[in-house]
Coordinates of C-alpha atoms (C1' of nucleotides) in Angstrom, one line a residue:
Chain A
M1 CA 0.0 0.0 0.2
A2 CA 2.5 2.3 0.9
N3 CA 5.0 1.2 -1.7
P4 CA 6.1 4.4 -3.8
R5 CA 5.8 2.6 -7.1
D6 CA 2.0 2.0 -6.4
P7 CA 0.3 3.7 -9.3
S8 CA -2.3 4.7 -7.2
A9 CA -0.4 6.6 -4.6
A10 CA -0.9 10.3 -4.2
P11 CA 2.1 12.0 -6.2
F12 CA 4.4 13.8 -3.6
V13 CA 4.6 17.1 -5.5
V14 CA 0.8 17.8 -5.7
Q15 CA 0.2 19.5 -9.1
R16 CA -2.6 21.8 -8.3
N17 CA -5.0 22.1 -10.9
L18 CA -7.1 25.2 -11.5
V19 CA -10.1 23.8 -10.0
D20 CA -8.7 23.2 -6.8
Q21 CA -7.1 26.8 -6.6
V22 CA -10.6 28.2 -7.5
V23 CA -12.3 26.1 -4.7
D24 CA -9.8 27.4 -2.2
Y25 CA -10.2 30.9 -3.4
L26 CA -14.0 30.9 -3.1
T27 CA -14.1 29.0 0.1
E28 CA -11.7 31.3 1.7
A29 CA -13.8 34.2 0.4
I30 CA -17.1 32.9 1.6
L31 CA -15.9 31.9 5.1
A32 CA -14.2 35.2 5.3
S33 CA -17.8 37.0 4.5
R34 CA -16.2 38.7 1.6
F35 CA -19.0 37.2 -0.5
A36 CA -22.4 38.2 1.2
P37 CA -24.8 35.3 1.6
G38 CA -27.1 34.9 -1.1
E39 CA -25.0 36.6 -3.4
R40 CA -25.0 35.8 -7.0
L41 CA -21.7 34.7 -8.5
S42 CA -21.3 34.9 -12.2
E43 CA -19.1 32.3 -14.1
A44 CA -17.8 34.8 -16.6
G45 CA -17.2 37.3 -14.0
L46 CA -15.1 35.2 -11.7
A47 CA -13.2 33.7 -14.7
A48 CA -12.3 37.2 -15.9
E49 CA -11.3 38.2 -12.4
L50 CA -8.9 35.3 -12.0
G51 CA -7.7 35.3 -15.6
I52 CA -8.9 31.9 -16.4
S53 CA -11.6 30.3 -18.4
R54 CA -15.2 29.6 -17.2
A55 CA -14.6 25.7 -17.3
P56 CA -12.6 25.5 -14.1
V57 CA -14.7 27.9 -12.3
R58 CA -17.8 26.1 -13.3
E59 CA -16.3 22.9 -12.2
A60 CA -15.2 24.5 -8.8
A61 CA -18.5 25.8 -8.2
R62 CA -20.2 22.5 -8.6
L63 CA -17.9 21.0 -6.2
M64 CA -18.7 23.8 -3.7
E65 CA -22.3 23.2 -4.3
S66 CA -22.0 19.4 -3.3
R67 CA -20.3 20.9 -0.3
G68 CA -23.2 23.2 0.6
L69 CA -21.4 26.5 0.3
L70 CA -23.0 27.4 -2.8
V71 CA -26.6 26.7 -4.4
S72 CA -27.0 26.5 -7.9
R73 CA -30.5 27.4 -9.9
P74 CA -30.7 26.2 -13.5
R75 CA -30.0 28.8 -15.9
R76 CA -29.4 31.3 -12.9
G77 CA -26.1 30.5 -11.8
F78 CA -24.4 30.0 -8.5
F79 CA -25.3 31.8 -5.2
V80 CA -23.8 31.9 -1.8
R81 CA -25.5 29.6 0.5
T82 CA -27.9 31.1 3.0
L83 CA -28.7 29.2 6.2
D84 CA -32.0 30.0 8.1
V85 CA -32.3 28.8 11.7
A86 CA -34.0 25.4 10.6
E87 CA -31.2 24.5 8.3
L88 CA -28.8 25.2 10.7
S89 CA -30.4 23.4 13.6
D90 CA -30.6 20.4 11.0
V91 CA -27.0 20.6 10.4
F92 CA -26.2 20.4 14.3
D93 CA -28.6 17.7 14.5
L94 CA -27.1 15.8 11.7
R95 CA -23.7 16.5 13.6
I96 CA -24.9 15.1 16.8
G97 CA -26.0 11.8 15.2
L98 CA -22.6 11.5 13.5
E99 CA -20.5 12.4 16.5
R100 CA -22.5 10.1 18.7
H101 CA -21.6 7.2 16.4
A102 CA -18.0 8.1 16.0
F103 CA -17.5 8.6 19.8
E104 CA -19.2 5.0 20.4
R105 CA -16.7 3.4 17.8
V106 CA -13.7 5.3 19.5
M107 CA -14.7 4.2 23.0
T108 CA -14.8 0.5 21.8
R109 CA -11.3 0.7 20.5
F110 CA -9.9 3.0 23.0
D111 CA -6.4 2.6 24.2
A112 CA -3.2 4.3 25.2
D113 CA -2.3 5.4 21.6
T114 CA -5.9 6.9 21.0
E115 CA -5.7 8.7 24.5
Q116 CA -2.4 10.3 23.8
R117 CA -3.4 11.8 20.1
L118 CA -6.7 13.1 21.6
H119 CA -4.7 14.6 24.7
R120 CA -2.2 16.3 22.2
Q121 CA -5.0 17.6 20.1
I122 CA -7.0 19.0 23.1
S123 CA -3.5 20.8 24.2
R124 CA -3.0 22.2 20.8
L125 CA -6.5 23.5 21.1
C126 CA -6.0 25.0 24.5
E127 CA -2.7 26.9 23.0
V128 CA -4.6 28.6 20.4
A129 CA -7.8 29.1 22.7
A130 CA -5.9 31.7 24.7
G131 CA -5.0 33.6 21.5
D132 CA -7.1 36.1 19.4
D133 CA -7.1 34.2 16.1
E134 CA -10.9 33.1 16.1
G135 CA -10.2 31.4 12.8
L136 CA -7.7 29.3 14.3
K137 CA -9.7 28.2 17.2
I138 CA -12.4 27.0 15.1
E139 CA -9.9 25.0 13.0
E140 CA -8.3 23.4 16.0
D141 CA -11.7 22.6 17.3
L142 CA -12.8 21.0 14.3
A143 CA -9.4 19.2 14.2
F144 CA -10.2 17.6 17.5
H145 CA -13.6 16.2 16.2
R146 CA -12.1 15.3 12.9
L147 CA -9.4 13.1 14.8
V148 CA -12.0 11.5 16.6
F149 CA -13.6 10.5 13.4
E150 CA -10.0 9.2 12.0
L151 CA -9.7 7.2 15.2
A152 CA -13.3 5.7 14.8
D153 CA -11.7 3.9 11.8
N154 CA -14.4 4.3 9.4
A155 CA -13.5 6.2 6.3
R156 CA -17.0 6.7 5.0
L157 CA -18.0 8.0 8.4
A158 CA -15.1 10.4 8.5
R159 CA -16.0 11.8 4.8
A160 CA -19.7 12.4 6.2
F161 CA -18.1 14.6 8.6
D162 CA -15.8 16.2 6.3
D163 CA -18.7 17.1 4.1
L164 CA -20.7 18.4 6.9
S165 CA -17.7 20.5 8.0
F166 CA -17.8 23.0 5.2
E167 CA -21.6 23.5 6.3
L168 CA -20.4 23.8 10.0
R169 CA -17.6 26.4 9.1
L170 CA -20.4 28.2 7.3
C171 CA -22.6 28.2 10.5
I172 CA -19.7 29.1 12.7
T173 CA -18.3 31.9 10.6
L174 CA -21.8 33.4 10.3
I175 CA -21.3 34.5 13.9
T176 CA -18.2 37.0 14.4
R177 CA -16.4 35.2 17.2
T178 CA -17.4 32.7 20.1
H179 CA -18.2 34.3 23.5
E180 CA -16.8 30.9 25.2
T181 CA -13.5 31.5 27.4
P182 CA -10.4 29.5 26.7
E183 CA -11.2 27.7 30.0
S184 CA -14.5 26.6 29.0
I185 CA -13.4 25.3 25.6
A186 CA -10.6 23.3 27.3
A187 CA -12.9 21.9 30.1
S188 CA -15.5 20.9 27.5
H189 CA -13.1 18.9 25.4
W190 CA -11.4 17.5 28.4
R191 CA -14.8 16.0 29.6
L192 CA -15.3 14.5 26.4
L193 CA -11.8 12.5 26.6
E194 CA -12.8 11.7 30.0
A195 CA -16.1 10.2 29.1
L196 CA -14.3 8.1 26.3
K197 CA -11.9 6.8 28.9
S198 CA -14.7 6.0 31.2
G199 CA -15.9 3.4 28.8
D200 CA -19.6 4.4 29.7
P201 CA -21.6 4.7 26.7
Q202 CA -24.4 6.7 28.1
R203 CA -22.1 9.2 29.8
C204 CA -20.1 9.6 26.4
R205 CA -23.4 10.1 24.6
D206 CA -24.6 12.8 27.0
E207 CA -21.6 14.4 26.9
V208 CA -21.4 14.6 22.9
D209 CA -25.2 15.9 23.1
Y210 CA -24.0 18.6 25.6
H211 CA -21.1 19.6 23.8
I212 CA -22.7 19.8 20.4
G213 CA -25.7 21.4 21.9
V214 CA -23.7 24.2 23.4
A215 CA -22.3 24.9 20.0
R216 CA -25.5 24.9 18.2
D217 CA -27.2 26.9 20.8
S218 CA -24.6 29.4 20.6
V219 CA -24.6 29.8 16.8
I220 CA -28.4 29.9 16.8
E221 CA -28.3 32.7 19.2
R222 CA -26.0 34.6 17.3
L223 CA -27.9 34.2 14.3
A224 CA -30.8 35.5 15.9
E225 CA -28.8 38.6 17.1
H226 CA -27.6 39.3 13.5
A227 CA -31.2 39.0 12.1
G228 CA -32.5 41.3 14.7
V229 CA -29.6 43.7 13.9
S230 CA -29.9 43.5 10.1
R231 CA -33.7 44.0 10.3
G232 CA -33.6 46.9 12.9
Chain B
M1 CA -47.0 24.3 -0.8
A2 CA -49.3 22.6 -3.3
N3 CA -50.5 26.0 -4.5
P4 CA -50.2 26.1 -8.2
R5 CA -49.4 29.6 -8.0
D6 CA -46.6 29.2 -5.7
P7 CA -43.8 30.8 -7.9
S8 CA -41.2 28.6 -6.1
A9 CA -43.1 25.5 -7.3
A10 CA -41.2 23.3 -9.8
P11 CA -42.2 24.1 -13.4
F12 CA -44.6 21.7 -15.0
V13 CA -42.5 21.2 -18.1
V14 CA -39.3 20.1 -16.7
Q15 CA -36.5 20.9 -19.1
R16 CA -34.0 18.2 -18.6
N17 CA -30.5 19.2 -19.4
L18 CA -28.0 16.9 -20.8
V19 CA -25.9 16.5 -17.6
D20 CA -29.0 15.1 -15.7
Q21 CA -29.7 12.6 -18.7
V22 CA -26.1 11.5 -18.8
V23 CA -26.2 10.9 -15.1
D24 CA -29.2 8.9 -15.4
Y25 CA -27.8 7.0 -18.2
L26 CA -24.7 6.5 -16.4
T27 CA -26.3 5.5 -13.0
E28 CA -28.7 3.0 -14.7
A29 CA -25.9 1.5 -16.5
I30 CA -23.4 1.0 -13.6
L31 CA -26.2 -0.5 -11.2
A32 CA -27.4 -2.7 -14.0
S33 CA -23.6 -3.9 -14.1
R34 CA -23.2 -2.8 -17.9
F35 CA -20.1 -1.3 -16.9
A36 CA -17.5 -3.4 -14.9
P37 CA -16.4 -2.2 -11.5
G38 CA -13.3 -0.6 -11.9
E39 CA -13.7 0.0 -15.7
R40 CA -12.3 3.1 -17.0
L41 CA -14.7 5.6 -18.7
S42 CA -13.4 8.0 -21.2
E43 CA -14.9 11.3 -21.4
A44 CA -14.6 11.7 -25.0
G45 CA -15.8 8.1 -25.8
L46 CA -19.1 8.3 -23.9
A47 CA -19.5 11.8 -25.4
A48 CA -19.1 10.4 -29.0
E49 CA -21.4 7.3 -27.8
L50 CA -24.0 9.8 -26.8
G51 CA -23.7 12.2 -29.7
I52 CA -22.8 15.0 -27.3
S53 CA -19.6 17.1 -26.5
R54 CA -17.6 16.2 -23.5
A55 CA -18.6 19.1 -21.1
P56 CA -21.9 17.7 -19.8
V57 CA -20.3 14.2 -19.7
R58 CA -17.5 15.5 -17.5
E59 CA -20.0 17.5 -15.2
A60 CA -22.0 14.3 -14.9
A61 CA -19.0 12.3 -14.1
R62 CA -18.1 14.7 -11.4
L63 CA -21.5 14.5 -9.9
M64 CA -21.5 10.7 -9.8
E65 CA -18.1 11.0 -8.2
S66 CA -19.7 13.0 -5.4
R67 CA -22.3 10.2 -5.1
G68 CA -19.7 7.5 -4.8
L69 CA -20.4 5.7 -8.0
L70 CA -17.4 6.9 -9.7
V71 CA -13.9 7.7 -8.7
S72 CA -11.5 10.3 -10.6
R73 CA -7.9 10.0 -10.8
P74 CA -6.2 13.3 -11.8
R75 CA -5.0 13.0 -15.6
R76 CA -6.3 9.6 -15.7
G77 CA -10.1 10.1 -15.9
F78 CA -13.1 8.3 -14.3
F79 CA -13.4 4.7 -13.1
V80 CA -16.3 2.8 -11.9
R81 CA -16.2 2.4 -8.2
T82 CA -15.1 -0.6 -6.8
L83 CA -16.0 -1.7 -3.2
D84 CA -14.1 -3.9 -1.1
V85 CA -15.2 -5.7 2.1
A86 CA -14.0 -2.8 4.3
E87 CA -15.4 -0.1 2.3
L88 CA -18.9 -2.1 2.2
S89 CA -18.7 -2.4 5.9
D90 CA -18.0 1.2 6.4
V91 CA -20.9 2.2 4.4
F92 CA -23.4 -0.1 6.3
D93 CA -21.9 0.9 9.7
L94 CA -22.7 4.6 8.7
R95 CA -26.0 3.5 7.5
I96 CA -26.6 2.2 10.9
G97 CA -25.5 5.5 12.5
L98 CA -27.8 7.5 10.4
E99 CA -30.7 5.2 10.8
R100 CA -30.5 4.9 14.6
H101 CA -30.8 8.7 14.5
A102 CA -33.7 9.0 12.2
F103 CA -35.4 6.3 14.0
E104 CA -35.1 8.0 17.4
R105 CA -36.4 11.5 15.9
V106 CA -39.2 9.7 14.2
M107 CA -40.1 8.2 17.7
T108 CA -40.1 11.4 19.6
R109 CA -42.9 12.7 16.7
F110 CA -44.7 9.3 16.2
D111 CA -48.4 9.8 15.4
A112 CA -51.4 8.3 13.7
D113 CA -50.3 9.9 10.2
T114 CA -46.7 8.7 10.8
E115 CA -48.0 5.2 11.4
Q116 CA -50.3 5.3 8.4
R117 CA -47.8 6.4 6.0
L118 CA -45.0 4.0 7.0
H119 CA -48.0 1.2 7.1
R120 CA -48.7 2.1 3.5
Q121 CA -45.2 1.9 2.6
I122 CA -44.6 -1.5 4.0
S123 CA -47.9 -2.8 2.2
R124 CA -46.3 -1.6 -1.0
L125 CA -43.0 -3.4 0.0
C126 CA -44.8 -6.6 0.7
E127 CA -46.5 -6.3 -2.9
V128 CA -43.7 -6.2 -4.9
A129 CA -41.6 -8.8 -2.5
A130 CA -43.9 -11.3 -3.6
G131 CA -42.7 -10.7 -7.3
D132 CA -39.7 -11.4 -9.3
D133 CA -38.4 -8.0 -9.8
E134 CA -35.4 -7.8 -7.6
G135 CA -34.8 -4.1 -8.6
L136 CA -38.2 -3.1 -7.6
K137 CA -37.7 -4.8 -4.2
I138 CA -34.7 -2.8 -3.5
E139 CA -36.3 0.3 -4.5
E140 CA -39.2 -0.1 -2.4
D141 CA -37.0 -1.2 0.7
L142 CA -35.2 1.9 0.1
A143 CA -38.2 3.7 -0.1
F144 CA -39.3 2.7 3.2
H145 CA -36.2 3.8 4.9
R146 CA -36.2 6.9 3.0
L147 CA -39.8 7.7 4.2
V148 CA -38.3 7.2 7.7
F149 CA -35.6 9.9 7.0
E150 CA -38.3 12.2 5.7
L151 CA -40.5 11.9 8.7
A152 CA -37.5 12.5 11.0
D153 CA -38.0 16.1 9.8
N154 CA -34.5 17.0 9.1
A155 CA -33.7 17.9 5.6
R156 CA -29.9 17.7 6.1
L157 CA -30.1 14.2 7.7
A158 CA -32.3 12.9 4.6
R159 CA -29.8 14.4 2.4
A160 CA -27.0 12.3 4.0
F161 CA -29.1 9.3 3.5
D162 CA -29.7 10.2 -0.1
D163 CA -26.0 10.6 -0.8
L164 CA -25.4 7.3 0.9
S165 CA -28.2 5.6 -1.1
F166 CA -26.3 5.5 -4.1
E167 CA -23.4 3.5 -2.5
L168 CA -26.1 1.2 -1.0
R169 CA -27.6 0.5 -4.4
L170 CA -24.0 -0.2 -5.7
C171 CA -23.4 -2.4 -2.6
I172 CA -26.9 -4.4 -2.9
T173 CA -26.7 -4.5 -7.0
L174 CA -23.5 -6.1 -6.7
I175 CA -25.0 -9.2 -5.5
T176 CA -27.5 -10.7 -8.1
R177 CA -30.3 -11.2 -5.8
T178 CA -31.3 -11.2 -2.2
H179 CA -31.9 -14.5 -0.5
E180 CA -34.5 -13.2 1.8
T181 CA -38.1 -14.5 1.6
P182 CA -40.9 -12.1 0.9
E183 CA -42.2 -13.2 4.4
S184 CA -38.8 -12.3 6.2
I185 CA -38.5 -9.0 4.5
A186 CA -42.1 -8.1 5.5
A187 CA -41.7 -9.2 9.1
S188 CA -38.3 -7.2 9.4
H189 CA -40.2 -4.0 8.4
W190 CA -43.4 -4.5 10.4
R191 CA -40.9 -5.0 13.5
L192 CA -39.2 -1.8 12.8
L193 CA -42.8 0.0 12.8
E194 CA -43.8 -1.9 16.0
A195 CA -40.5 -0.6 17.5
L196 CA -41.3 2.8 16.8
K197 CA -44.9 2.5 18.0
S198 CA -43.7 1.1 21.3
G199 CA -41.8 4.2 22.3
D200 CA -38.8 2.3 23.5
P201 CA -35.7 3.7 22.3
Q202 CA -33.3 0.7 23.3
R203 CA -35.9 -1.5 21.5
C204 CA -36.2 0.6 18.5
R205 CA -32.2 0.7 18.4
D206 CA -31.7 -2.8 18.7
E207 CA -34.2 -3.4 16.0
V208 CA -32.4 -1.0 13.6
D209 CA -28.9 -2.5 14.4
Y210 CA -30.6 -5.9 13.5
H211 CA -32.3 -4.8 10.3
I212 CA -29.1 -3.3 9.0
G213 CA -26.8 -5.9 10.2
V214 CA -28.7 -8.5 8.3
A215 CA -28.6 -6.6 5.2
R216 CA -24.8 -6.0 5.9
D217 CA -24.0 -9.5 6.5
S218 CA -25.9 -10.5 3.5
V219 CA -24.2 -8.4 1.2
I220 CA -20.7 -9.1 2.7
E221 CA -21.5 -12.8 2.3
R222 CA -22.7 -12.4 -1.2
L223 CA -19.4 -10.5 -2.0
A224 CA -17.2 -13.0 -0.5
E225 CA -18.9 -15.7 -2.7
H226 CA -18.3 -13.4 -5.7
A227 CA -14.7 -12.9 -5.0
G228 CA -14.2 -16.4 -4.6
V229 CA -16.0 -17.4 -7.9
S230 CA -14.0 -14.8 -10.0
R231 CA -10.7 -15.7 -8.4
G232 CA -11.4 -19.4 -8.8
Chain C
dC1 C1' -52.3 54.9 -12.9
dG2 C1' -51.7 49.9 -12.8
dA3 C1' -51.3 45.8 -15.4
dT4 C1' -49.6 43.3 -19.1
dT5 C1' -46.7 42.5 -23.4
dG6 C1' -42.7 42.9 -26.0
dC7 C1' -37.6 43.6 -26.0
dC8 C1' -33.0 43.9 -24.5
dG9 C1' -29.0 42.7 -22.1
dA10 C1' -26.6 39.4 -19.6
dC11 C1' -25.8 34.7 -18.7
dT12 C1' -25.7 29.6 -18.6
dG13 C1' -25.6 25.4 -21.2
dT14 C1' -23.0 23.4 -24.8
dC15 C1' -19.7 22.9 -28.3
dG16 C1' -15.1 22.1 -31.2
dA17 C1' -10.2 22.8 -30.5
dC18 C1' -5.4 22.8 -28.5
dA19 C1' -1.6 21.7 -25.5
dG20 C1' 0.3 19.1 -21.8
dT21 C1' 0.5 14.5 -19.7
dT22 C1' 0.2 9.7 -19.2
dT23 C1' 0.1 5.2 -20.6
dG24 C1' 1.3 1.5 -23.6
dT25 C1' 4.5 -0.2 -27.2
dG26 C1' 8.5 -1.6 -29.7
dC27 C1' 13.5 -1.0 -30.2
dC28 C1' 17.9 -1.3 -28.5
dG29 C1' 21.4 -3.0 -25.7
dA30 C1' 23.3 -6.3 -22.1
Chain D
dT1 C1' 15.8 -13.3 -22.7
dC2 C1' 14.8 -9.2 -20.0
dG3 C1' 15.1 -4.4 -18.4
dG4 C1' 15.7 0.4 -19.8
dC5 C1' 14.5 4.0 -23.1
dA6 C1' 12.5 6.5 -26.6
dC7 C1' 8.5 7.3 -29.3
dA8 C1' 3.6 7.5 -30.4
dA9 C1' -1.3 7.2 -29.4
dA10 C1' -4.9 8.6 -26.4
dC11 C1' -6.8 11.4 -23.0
dT12 C1' -7.5 15.1 -19.5
dG13 C1' -7.5 19.8 -18.6
dT14 C1' -8.1 24.4 -20.5
dC15 C1' -9.7 27.6 -23.6
dG16 C1' -12.6 30.8 -26.4
dA17 C1' -17.0 30.9 -29.0
dC18 C1' -22.0 30.5 -30.0
dA19 C1' -26.9 30.1 -29.1
dG20 C1' -30.9 29.5 -26.2
dT21 C1' -32.9 31.2 -22.2
dC22 C1' -34.1 34.0 -18.2
dG23 C1' -35.1 38.5 -15.7
dG24 C1' -35.5 43.2 -15.9
dC25 C1' -37.1 47.2 -18.2
dA26 C1' -39.9 50.2 -21.2
dA27 C1' -43.6 51.0 -23.9
dT28 C1' -48.5 50.3 -24.7
dC29 C1' -53.2 49.4 -23.4
dG30 C1' -57.3 49.3 -20.2

DNA sequence: CGATTGCCGACTGTCGACAGTTTGTGCCGA
DNA sequence: TCGGCACAAACTGTCGACAGTCGGCAATCG
């Protein structure tokens, strides 16, 4: 599998094609709110702006549509995804379902190496949680949960989380910043690790529900504020 | 919703673009095993075969890649997805996670209308289960589970199942036919409905685990037979 | 003055073409 | 006979262009 001559192996020097570059560009722009939610994106306009043809732009947009960052309307083009409270709630509810399953799988194969890797990731999270880079906090938080899915040893399950993670980023970055303190972020994740160590499925499940529930409520609350502000 | 004057309603005359037609054509061909697993699909070849240009073929292939029916390798093109036992097991494990969550949600909002709709769908399943159309059996079986996700009232959760369902069809159609009897298929689904009615979460979860587990084991068993046959 | 109809601009869906890359093949040397 | 190298064929990634369609605007009619 790890044989360098394996033709299916990924190349060492990743030759980034235009599509991937456009995806990164658009993803970063949307998550940084440089495109307003609901804004229409013109294929030709973007292509001209980036100095390329429409083909890679179109392909990148289709990929981002499957990731839930853009929506397409036939013959109308692509629009930046907007999320109402119901959709947002659905996203976090699905996340609860996926994480419950992932944590349960990790618990059944919990060992010293698992604990060490999770421990290290929480430490990284604690480091950035003390700083001011909100984007970095989000990424390290997601990285912890991504690690859980990796340790759950189900590639398809991990991909389901990856698919959802783009929408999660969209949810989270809709709000400007988390109001959680570095201490509460750290404590919340330590409790998740403790629950895994305990081997108690019910406790682990409750902890996951609480953890995701807090994140959901926080985002919904902020969205309500935003909506109120934008209306008033 | 059903108001004909609703501007957001779907148009009566659906103008199917080439991409959708190609997706249907390729999906049907793959699930009917007219393309061998692992077979390389040439964009130009398909375009010529269908009498269209490469652009819609390429776009259709990308969509099917996101659905897990094709895989693409950079500069190599598209290949029909192959599933080994590990991947297959992952797919059904994710299905268990999603269905547990969906059934739990349905249970919390179970009412007479819910029961009636599920009842009707099982009746339809029983009708076709007695016949010889294996493809129809699969579709009605999936339709029951799709209905559960619809009743779970979470669009994102339902979409996750829809995404997975293409891979499920790929798994199921890899084997030529189910060896389950019409009676066992019916009984299995009636038990799921009874579990929902009981309002007992643990019973419902156990029933779901058993139901999906049987399907998984059946597919894995058949895949092992196939592998044995194709090797010997 | 409000509603309807026809027109116009902008844009998507689709097409054919070119260049760079990868794979397969045949030749040459050991 | 076998391994390495070069050549050639096929294919993908990308490009520019055209036609059909959609939404908006203005002119027209009641």
